[in-house]
PDB file of C-alpha atoms in Angstrom:
ATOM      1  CA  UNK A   1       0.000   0.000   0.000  1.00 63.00           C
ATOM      2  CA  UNK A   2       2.702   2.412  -1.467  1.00 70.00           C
ATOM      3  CA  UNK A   3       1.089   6.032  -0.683  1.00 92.00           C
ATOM      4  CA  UNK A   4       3.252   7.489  -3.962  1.00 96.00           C
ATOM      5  CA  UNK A   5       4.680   5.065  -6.404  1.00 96.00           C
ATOM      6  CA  UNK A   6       6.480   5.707  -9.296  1.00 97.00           C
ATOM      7  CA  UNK A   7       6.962   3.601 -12.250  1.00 97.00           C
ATOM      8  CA  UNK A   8       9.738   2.818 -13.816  1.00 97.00           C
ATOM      9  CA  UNK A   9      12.321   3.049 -10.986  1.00 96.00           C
ATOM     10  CA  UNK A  10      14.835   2.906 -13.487  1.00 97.00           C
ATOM     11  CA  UNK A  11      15.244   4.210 -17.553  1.00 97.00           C
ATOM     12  CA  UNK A  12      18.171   3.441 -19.280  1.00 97.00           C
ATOM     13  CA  UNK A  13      17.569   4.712 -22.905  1.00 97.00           C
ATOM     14  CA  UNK A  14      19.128   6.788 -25.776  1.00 97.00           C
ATOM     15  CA  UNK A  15      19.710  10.318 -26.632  1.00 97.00           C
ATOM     16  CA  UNK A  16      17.010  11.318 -28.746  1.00 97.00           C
ATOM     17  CA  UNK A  17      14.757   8.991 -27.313  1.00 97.00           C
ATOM     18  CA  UNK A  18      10.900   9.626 -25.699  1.00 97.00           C
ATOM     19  CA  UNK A  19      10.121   8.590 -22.676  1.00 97.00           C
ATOM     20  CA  UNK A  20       7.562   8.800 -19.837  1.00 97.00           C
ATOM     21  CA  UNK A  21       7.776   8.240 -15.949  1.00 97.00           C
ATOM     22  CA  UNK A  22       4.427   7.667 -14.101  1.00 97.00           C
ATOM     23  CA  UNK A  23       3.338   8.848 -10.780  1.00 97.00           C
ATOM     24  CA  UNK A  24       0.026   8.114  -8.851  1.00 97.00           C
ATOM     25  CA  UNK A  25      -0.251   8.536  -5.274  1.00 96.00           C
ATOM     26  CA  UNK A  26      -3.685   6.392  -2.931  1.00 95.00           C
ATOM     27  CA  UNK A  27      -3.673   9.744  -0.120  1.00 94.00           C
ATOM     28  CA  UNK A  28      -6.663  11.418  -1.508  1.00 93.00           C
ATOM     29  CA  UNK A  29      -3.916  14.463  -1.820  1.00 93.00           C
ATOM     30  CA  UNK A  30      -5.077  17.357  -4.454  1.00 92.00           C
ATOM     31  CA  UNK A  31      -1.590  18.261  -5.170  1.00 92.00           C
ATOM     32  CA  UNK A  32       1.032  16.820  -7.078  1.00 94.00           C
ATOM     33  CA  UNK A  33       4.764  17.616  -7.997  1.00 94.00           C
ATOM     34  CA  UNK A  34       7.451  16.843  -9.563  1.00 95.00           C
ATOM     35  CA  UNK A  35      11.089  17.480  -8.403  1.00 96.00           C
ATOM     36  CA  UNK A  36      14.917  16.836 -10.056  1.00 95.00           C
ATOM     37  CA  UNK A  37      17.679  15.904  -8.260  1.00 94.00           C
ATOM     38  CA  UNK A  38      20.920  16.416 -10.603  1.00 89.00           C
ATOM     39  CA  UNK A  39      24.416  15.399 -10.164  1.00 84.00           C
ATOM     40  CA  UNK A  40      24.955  18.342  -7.513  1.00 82.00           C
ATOM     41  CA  UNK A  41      22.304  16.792  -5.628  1.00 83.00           C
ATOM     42  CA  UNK A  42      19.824  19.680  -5.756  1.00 86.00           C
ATOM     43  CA  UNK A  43      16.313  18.751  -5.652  1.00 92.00           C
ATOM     44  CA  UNK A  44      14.375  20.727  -7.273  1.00 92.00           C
ATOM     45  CA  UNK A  45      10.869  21.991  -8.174  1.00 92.00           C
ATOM     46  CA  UNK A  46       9.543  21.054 -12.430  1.00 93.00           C
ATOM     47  CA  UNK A  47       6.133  21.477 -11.917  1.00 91.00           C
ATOM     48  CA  UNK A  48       3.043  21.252  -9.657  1.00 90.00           C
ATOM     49  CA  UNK A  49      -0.874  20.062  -9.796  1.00 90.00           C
ATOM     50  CA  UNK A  50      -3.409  21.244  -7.684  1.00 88.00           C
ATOM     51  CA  UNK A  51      -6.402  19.262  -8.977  1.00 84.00           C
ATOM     52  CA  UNK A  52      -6.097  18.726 -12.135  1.00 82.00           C
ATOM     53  CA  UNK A  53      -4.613  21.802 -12.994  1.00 86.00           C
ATOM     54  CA  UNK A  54      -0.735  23.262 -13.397  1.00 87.00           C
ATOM     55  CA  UNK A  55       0.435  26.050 -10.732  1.00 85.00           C
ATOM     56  CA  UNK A  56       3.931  25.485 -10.714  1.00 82.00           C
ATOM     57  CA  UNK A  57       5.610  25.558 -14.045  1.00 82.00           C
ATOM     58  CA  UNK A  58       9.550  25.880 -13.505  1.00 84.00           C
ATOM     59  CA  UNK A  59      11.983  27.391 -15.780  1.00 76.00           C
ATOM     60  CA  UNK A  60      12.201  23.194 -17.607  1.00 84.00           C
ATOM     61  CA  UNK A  61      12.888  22.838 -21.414  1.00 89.00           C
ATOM     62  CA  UNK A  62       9.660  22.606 -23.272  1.00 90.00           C
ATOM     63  CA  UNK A  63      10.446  18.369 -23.986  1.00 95.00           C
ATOM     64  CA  UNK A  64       9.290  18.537 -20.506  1.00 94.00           C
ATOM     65  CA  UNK A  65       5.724  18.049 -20.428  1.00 93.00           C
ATOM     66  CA  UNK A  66       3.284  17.042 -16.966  1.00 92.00           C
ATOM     67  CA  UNK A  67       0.437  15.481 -17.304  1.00 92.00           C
ATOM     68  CA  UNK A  68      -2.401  14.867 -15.042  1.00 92.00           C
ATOM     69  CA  UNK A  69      -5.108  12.615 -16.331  1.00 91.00           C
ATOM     70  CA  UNK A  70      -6.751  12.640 -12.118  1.00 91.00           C
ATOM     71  CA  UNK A  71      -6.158  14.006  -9.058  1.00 90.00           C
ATOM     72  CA  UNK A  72      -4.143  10.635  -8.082  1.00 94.00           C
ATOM     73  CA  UNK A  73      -2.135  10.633 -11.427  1.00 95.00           C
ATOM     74  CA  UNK A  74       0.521  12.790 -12.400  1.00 95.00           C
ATOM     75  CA  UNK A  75       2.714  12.116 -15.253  1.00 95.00           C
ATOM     76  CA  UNK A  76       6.061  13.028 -16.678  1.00 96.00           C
ATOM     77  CA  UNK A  77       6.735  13.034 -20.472  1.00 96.00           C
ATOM     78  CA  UNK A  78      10.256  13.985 -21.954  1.00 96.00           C
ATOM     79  CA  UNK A  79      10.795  14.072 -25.875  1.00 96.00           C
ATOM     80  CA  UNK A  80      14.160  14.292 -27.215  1.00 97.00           C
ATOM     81  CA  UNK A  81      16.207  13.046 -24.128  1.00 97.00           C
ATOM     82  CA  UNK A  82      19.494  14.875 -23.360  1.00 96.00           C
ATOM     83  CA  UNK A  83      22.380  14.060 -21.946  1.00 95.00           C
ATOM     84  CA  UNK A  84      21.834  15.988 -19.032  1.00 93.00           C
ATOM     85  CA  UNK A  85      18.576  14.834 -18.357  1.00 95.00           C
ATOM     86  CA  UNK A  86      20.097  11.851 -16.404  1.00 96.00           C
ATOM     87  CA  UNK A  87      18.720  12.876 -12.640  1.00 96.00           C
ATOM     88  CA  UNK A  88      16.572  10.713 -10.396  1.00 97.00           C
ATOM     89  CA  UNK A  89      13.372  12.168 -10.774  1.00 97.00           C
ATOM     90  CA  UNK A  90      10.898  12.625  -7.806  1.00 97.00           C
ATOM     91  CA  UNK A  91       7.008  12.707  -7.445  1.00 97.00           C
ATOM     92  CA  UNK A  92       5.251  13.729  -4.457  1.00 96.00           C
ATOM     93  CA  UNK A  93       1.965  15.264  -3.185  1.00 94.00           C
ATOM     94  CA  UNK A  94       0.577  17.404  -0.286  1.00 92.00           C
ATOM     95  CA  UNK A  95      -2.918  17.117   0.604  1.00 88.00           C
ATOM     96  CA  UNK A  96      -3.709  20.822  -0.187  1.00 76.00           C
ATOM     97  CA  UNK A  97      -1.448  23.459  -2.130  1.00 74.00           C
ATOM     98  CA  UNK A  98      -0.095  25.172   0.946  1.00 76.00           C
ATOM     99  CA  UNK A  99       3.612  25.543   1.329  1.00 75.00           C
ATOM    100  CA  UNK A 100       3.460  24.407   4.668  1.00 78.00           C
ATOM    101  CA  UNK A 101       1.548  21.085   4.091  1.00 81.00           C
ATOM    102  CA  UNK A 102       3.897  18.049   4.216  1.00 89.00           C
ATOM    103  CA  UNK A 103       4.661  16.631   0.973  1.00 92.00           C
ATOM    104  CA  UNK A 104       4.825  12.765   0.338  1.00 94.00           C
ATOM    105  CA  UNK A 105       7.471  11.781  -1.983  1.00 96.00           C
ATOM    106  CA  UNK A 106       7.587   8.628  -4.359  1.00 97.00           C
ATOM    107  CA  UNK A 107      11.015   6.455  -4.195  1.00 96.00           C
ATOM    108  CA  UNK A 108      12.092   8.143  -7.262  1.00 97.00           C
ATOM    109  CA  UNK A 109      13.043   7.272 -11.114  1.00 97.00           C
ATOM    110  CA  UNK A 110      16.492   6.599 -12.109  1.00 97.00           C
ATOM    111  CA  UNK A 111      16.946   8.021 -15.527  1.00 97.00           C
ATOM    112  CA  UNK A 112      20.199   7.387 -17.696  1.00 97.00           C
ATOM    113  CA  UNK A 113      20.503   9.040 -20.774  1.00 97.00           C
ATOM    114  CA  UNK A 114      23.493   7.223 -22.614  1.00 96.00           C
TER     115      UNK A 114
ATOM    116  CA  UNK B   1      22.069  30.845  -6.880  1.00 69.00           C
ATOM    117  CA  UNK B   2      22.080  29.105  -3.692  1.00 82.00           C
ATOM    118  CA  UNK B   3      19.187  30.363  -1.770  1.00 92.00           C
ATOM    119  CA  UNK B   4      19.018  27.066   0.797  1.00 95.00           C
ATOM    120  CA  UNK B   5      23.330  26.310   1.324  1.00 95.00           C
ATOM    121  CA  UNK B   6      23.870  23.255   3.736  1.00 96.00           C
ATOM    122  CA  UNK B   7      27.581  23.629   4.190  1.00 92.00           C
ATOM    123  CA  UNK B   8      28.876  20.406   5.893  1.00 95.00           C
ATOM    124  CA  UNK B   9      28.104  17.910   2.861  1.00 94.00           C
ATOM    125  CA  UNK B  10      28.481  14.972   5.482  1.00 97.00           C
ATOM    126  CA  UNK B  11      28.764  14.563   9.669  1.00 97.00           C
ATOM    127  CA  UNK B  12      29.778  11.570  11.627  1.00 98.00           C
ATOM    128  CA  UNK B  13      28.926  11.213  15.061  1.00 98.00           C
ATOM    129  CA  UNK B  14      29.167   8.584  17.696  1.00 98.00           C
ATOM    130  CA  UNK B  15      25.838   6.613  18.957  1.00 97.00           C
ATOM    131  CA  UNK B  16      23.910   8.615  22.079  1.00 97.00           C
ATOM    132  CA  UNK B  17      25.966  11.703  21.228  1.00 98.00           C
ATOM    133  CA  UNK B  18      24.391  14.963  19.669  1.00 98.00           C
ATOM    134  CA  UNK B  19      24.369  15.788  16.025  1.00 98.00           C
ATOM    135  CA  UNK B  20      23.752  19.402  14.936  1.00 98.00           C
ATOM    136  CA  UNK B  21      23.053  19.595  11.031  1.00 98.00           C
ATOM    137  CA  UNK B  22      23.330  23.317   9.786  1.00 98.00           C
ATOM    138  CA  UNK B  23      21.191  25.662   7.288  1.00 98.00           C
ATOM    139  CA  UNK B  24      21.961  28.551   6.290  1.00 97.00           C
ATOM    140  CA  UNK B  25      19.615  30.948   3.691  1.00 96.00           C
ATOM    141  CA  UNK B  26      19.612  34.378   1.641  1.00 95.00           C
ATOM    142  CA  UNK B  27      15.884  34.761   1.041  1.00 92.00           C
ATOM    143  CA  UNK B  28      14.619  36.917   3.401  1.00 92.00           C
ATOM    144  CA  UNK B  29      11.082  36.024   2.354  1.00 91.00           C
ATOM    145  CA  UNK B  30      11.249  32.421   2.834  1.00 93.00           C
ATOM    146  CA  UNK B  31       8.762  32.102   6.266  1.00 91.00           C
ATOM    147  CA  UNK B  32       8.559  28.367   6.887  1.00 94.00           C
ATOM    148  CA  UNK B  33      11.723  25.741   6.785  1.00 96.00           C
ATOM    149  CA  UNK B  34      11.913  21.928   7.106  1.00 95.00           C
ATOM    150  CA  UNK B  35      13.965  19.101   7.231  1.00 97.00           C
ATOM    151  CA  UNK B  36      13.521  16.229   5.396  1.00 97.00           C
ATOM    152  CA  UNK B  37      15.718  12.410   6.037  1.00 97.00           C
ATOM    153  CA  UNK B  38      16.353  10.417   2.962  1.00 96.00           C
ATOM    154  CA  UNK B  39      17.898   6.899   2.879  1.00 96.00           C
ATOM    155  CA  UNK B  40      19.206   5.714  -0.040  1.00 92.00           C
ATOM    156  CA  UNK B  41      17.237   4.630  -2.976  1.00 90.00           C
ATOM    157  CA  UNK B  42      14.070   5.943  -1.527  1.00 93.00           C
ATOM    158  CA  UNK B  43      12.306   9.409  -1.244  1.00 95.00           C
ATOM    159  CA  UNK B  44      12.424  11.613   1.514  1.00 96.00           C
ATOM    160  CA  UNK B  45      10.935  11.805   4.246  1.00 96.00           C
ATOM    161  CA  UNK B  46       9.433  14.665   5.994  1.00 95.00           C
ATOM    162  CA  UNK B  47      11.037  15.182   9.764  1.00 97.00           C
ATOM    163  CA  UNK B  48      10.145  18.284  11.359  1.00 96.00           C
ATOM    164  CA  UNK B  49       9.341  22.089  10.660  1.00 95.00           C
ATOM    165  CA  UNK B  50       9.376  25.321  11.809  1.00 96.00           C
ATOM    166  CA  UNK B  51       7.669  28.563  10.987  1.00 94.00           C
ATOM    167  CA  UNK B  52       9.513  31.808  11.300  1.00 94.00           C
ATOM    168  CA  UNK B  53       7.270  33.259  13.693  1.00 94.00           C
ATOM    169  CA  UNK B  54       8.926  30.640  15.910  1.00 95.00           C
ATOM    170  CA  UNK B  55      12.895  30.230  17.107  1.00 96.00           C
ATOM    171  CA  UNK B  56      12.866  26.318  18.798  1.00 97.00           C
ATOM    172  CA  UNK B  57      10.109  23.610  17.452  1.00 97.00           C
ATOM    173  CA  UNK B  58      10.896  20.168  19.075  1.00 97.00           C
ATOM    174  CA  UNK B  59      10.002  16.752  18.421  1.00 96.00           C
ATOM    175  CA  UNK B  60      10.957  13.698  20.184  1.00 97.00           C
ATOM    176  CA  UNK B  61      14.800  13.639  19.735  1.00 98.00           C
ATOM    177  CA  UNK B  62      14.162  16.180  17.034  1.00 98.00           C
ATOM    178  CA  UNK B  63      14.694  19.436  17.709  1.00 98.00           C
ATOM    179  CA  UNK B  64      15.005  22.463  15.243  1.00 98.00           C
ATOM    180  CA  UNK B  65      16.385  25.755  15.888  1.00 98.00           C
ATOM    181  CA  UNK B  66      16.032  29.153  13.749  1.00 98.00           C
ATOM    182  CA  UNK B  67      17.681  32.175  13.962  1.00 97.00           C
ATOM    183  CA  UNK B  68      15.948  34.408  11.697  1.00 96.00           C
ATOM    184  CA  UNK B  69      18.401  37.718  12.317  1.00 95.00           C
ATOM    185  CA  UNK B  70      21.863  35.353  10.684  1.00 97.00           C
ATOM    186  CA  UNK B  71      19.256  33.510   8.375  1.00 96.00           C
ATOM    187  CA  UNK B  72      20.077  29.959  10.041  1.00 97.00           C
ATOM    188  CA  UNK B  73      18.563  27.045  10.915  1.00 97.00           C
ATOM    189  CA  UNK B  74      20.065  23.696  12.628  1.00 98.00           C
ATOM    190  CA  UNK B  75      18.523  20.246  12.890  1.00 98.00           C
ATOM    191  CA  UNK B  76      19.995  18.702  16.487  1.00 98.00           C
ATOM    192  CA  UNK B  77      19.368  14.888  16.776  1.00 98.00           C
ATOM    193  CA  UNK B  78      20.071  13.790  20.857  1.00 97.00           C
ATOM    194  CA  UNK B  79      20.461  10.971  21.215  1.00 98.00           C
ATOM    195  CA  UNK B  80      21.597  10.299  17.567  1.00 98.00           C
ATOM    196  CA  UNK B  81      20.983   6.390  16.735  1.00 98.00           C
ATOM    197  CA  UNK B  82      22.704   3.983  14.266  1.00 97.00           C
ATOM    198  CA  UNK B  83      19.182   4.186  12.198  1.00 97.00           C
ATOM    199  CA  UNK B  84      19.423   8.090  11.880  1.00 98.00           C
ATOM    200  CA  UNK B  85      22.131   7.841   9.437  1.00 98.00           C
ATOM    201  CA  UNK B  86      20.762   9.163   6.394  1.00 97.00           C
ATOM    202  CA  UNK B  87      20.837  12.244   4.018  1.00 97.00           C
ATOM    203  CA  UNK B  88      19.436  15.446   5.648  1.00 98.00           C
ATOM    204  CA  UNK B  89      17.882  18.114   3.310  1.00 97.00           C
ATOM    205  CA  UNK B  90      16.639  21.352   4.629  1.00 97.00           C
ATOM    206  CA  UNK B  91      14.484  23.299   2.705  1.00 95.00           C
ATOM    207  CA  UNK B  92      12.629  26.611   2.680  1.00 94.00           C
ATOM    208  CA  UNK B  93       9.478  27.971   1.709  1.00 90.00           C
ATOM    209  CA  UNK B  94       7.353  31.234   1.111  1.00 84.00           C
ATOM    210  CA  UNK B  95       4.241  32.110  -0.504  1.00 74.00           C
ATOM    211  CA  UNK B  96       5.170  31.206  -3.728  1.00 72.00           C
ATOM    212  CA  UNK B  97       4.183  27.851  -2.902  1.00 73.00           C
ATOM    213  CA  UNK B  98       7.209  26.563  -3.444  1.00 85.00           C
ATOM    214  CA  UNK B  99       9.781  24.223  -1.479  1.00 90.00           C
ATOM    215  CA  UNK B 100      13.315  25.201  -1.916  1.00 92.00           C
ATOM    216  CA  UNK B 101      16.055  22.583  -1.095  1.00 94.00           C
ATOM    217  CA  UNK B 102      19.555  22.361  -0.238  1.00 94.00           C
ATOM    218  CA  UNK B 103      21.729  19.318  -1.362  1.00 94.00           C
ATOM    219  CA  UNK B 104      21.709  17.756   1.980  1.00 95.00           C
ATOM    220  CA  UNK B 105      24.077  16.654   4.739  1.00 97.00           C
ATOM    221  CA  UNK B 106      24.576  12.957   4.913  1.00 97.00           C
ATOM    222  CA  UNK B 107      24.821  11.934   8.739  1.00 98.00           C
ATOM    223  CA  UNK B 108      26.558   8.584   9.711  1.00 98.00           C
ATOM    224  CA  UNK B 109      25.934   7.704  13.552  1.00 98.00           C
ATOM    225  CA  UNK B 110      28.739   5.205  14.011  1.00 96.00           C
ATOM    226  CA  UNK B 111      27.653   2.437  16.908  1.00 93.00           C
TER     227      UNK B 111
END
């Protein structure tokens, strides 16, 4: 009874290549994110959900595209993968879009971009 | 541009001793800071938080400390236990909604 799983945990693929990571969380939460965590570490804020629809929309390249089909579902599609796309990638959710609500965070997606 | 800087990029302490993870940030309107735990190969994990209107919020072992006039925060862990060891991230936040990381402190508690 994973509260935010992510699927795949891990993407080995090509430059050039599309690819999508899934993300669905079982809280009931009405927001969603997505963070990157590079090389230096750095997690960082791509994008947030609240219900459905986008509120946080981070300076990402435009291969970067959420998507959010529910309120439990919330997406990741990159076209054209780059080199330094390779991160682990992060959902999570917060059961209202308040800064100071806890957010729930999936175990991450592995992505290597050879 | 830092805005979240966690100095010490790793801390080992001995188990029952203290640890003291620092935080240190340049956004003035940042109003609400937490720290998050995160073992490997999994997400993290929230811990504990503290608003600004606050300087001490303590939980269990947990205690955080902010000092809003040098823009720090520390994370002390008493008594630290073989099972803390993990990467800490503090992170800040303010009404843009949001949550602003550093890249983390990874604690070993040695037994």
């Amino acid at each position: 009874d994973t509260a935010v799983s992510q699927t795949p945990k891990y993407l080995v693929t090509q430059m050039g290549n599309d690819k999508s990571i899934k993300c669905e969380q079982n809280l009931g939460h009405d927001t969603m994110y997505w963070y990157k965590q590079d090389s230096k570490k750095f997690l960082k804020i791509m994008f947030s959900y609240n219900n459905k629809e986008l509120i946080i929309n981070e300076t990402v390249p435009n291969r970067f595209s959420p998507k959010s089909p529910d309120k439990a579902h919330l997406n990741l599609h990159i076209n054209s993968l780059e080199l330094g796309d390779s991160a682990v990638y992060f959902c999570a959710s917060s059961q209202i879009r308040s800064y100071q609500e806890t957010q729930y965070f999936g175990p991450g997606t592995r992505l290597l971009v050879l | 541009d830092q805005q979240v800087k966690q100095n010490s990029p790793s801390l080992s302490v001995q188990e029952g001793r203290i640890s003291i993870l620092n935080c240190d940030y340049t956004n003035s309107m940042f109003d609400y800071f937490l720290w998050y735990k995160k073992y490997p190969a999994e997400g993290p994990t929230f811990l504990i938080s503290i608003s600004s209107i606050k300087d001490k919020n303590e939980d269990g072992r947990f205690t955080v400390f902010l000092n809003k006039s040098a823009k720090h925060l520390s994370l002390h862990i008493v008594p630290s236990q073989p099972g803390d060891s993990a990467v800490y991230f503090c992170a800040a936040a303010g009404s843009n909604y949001k949550l602003t990381f550093g890249k983390g402190t990874l604690l070993t508690v040695n037994p």
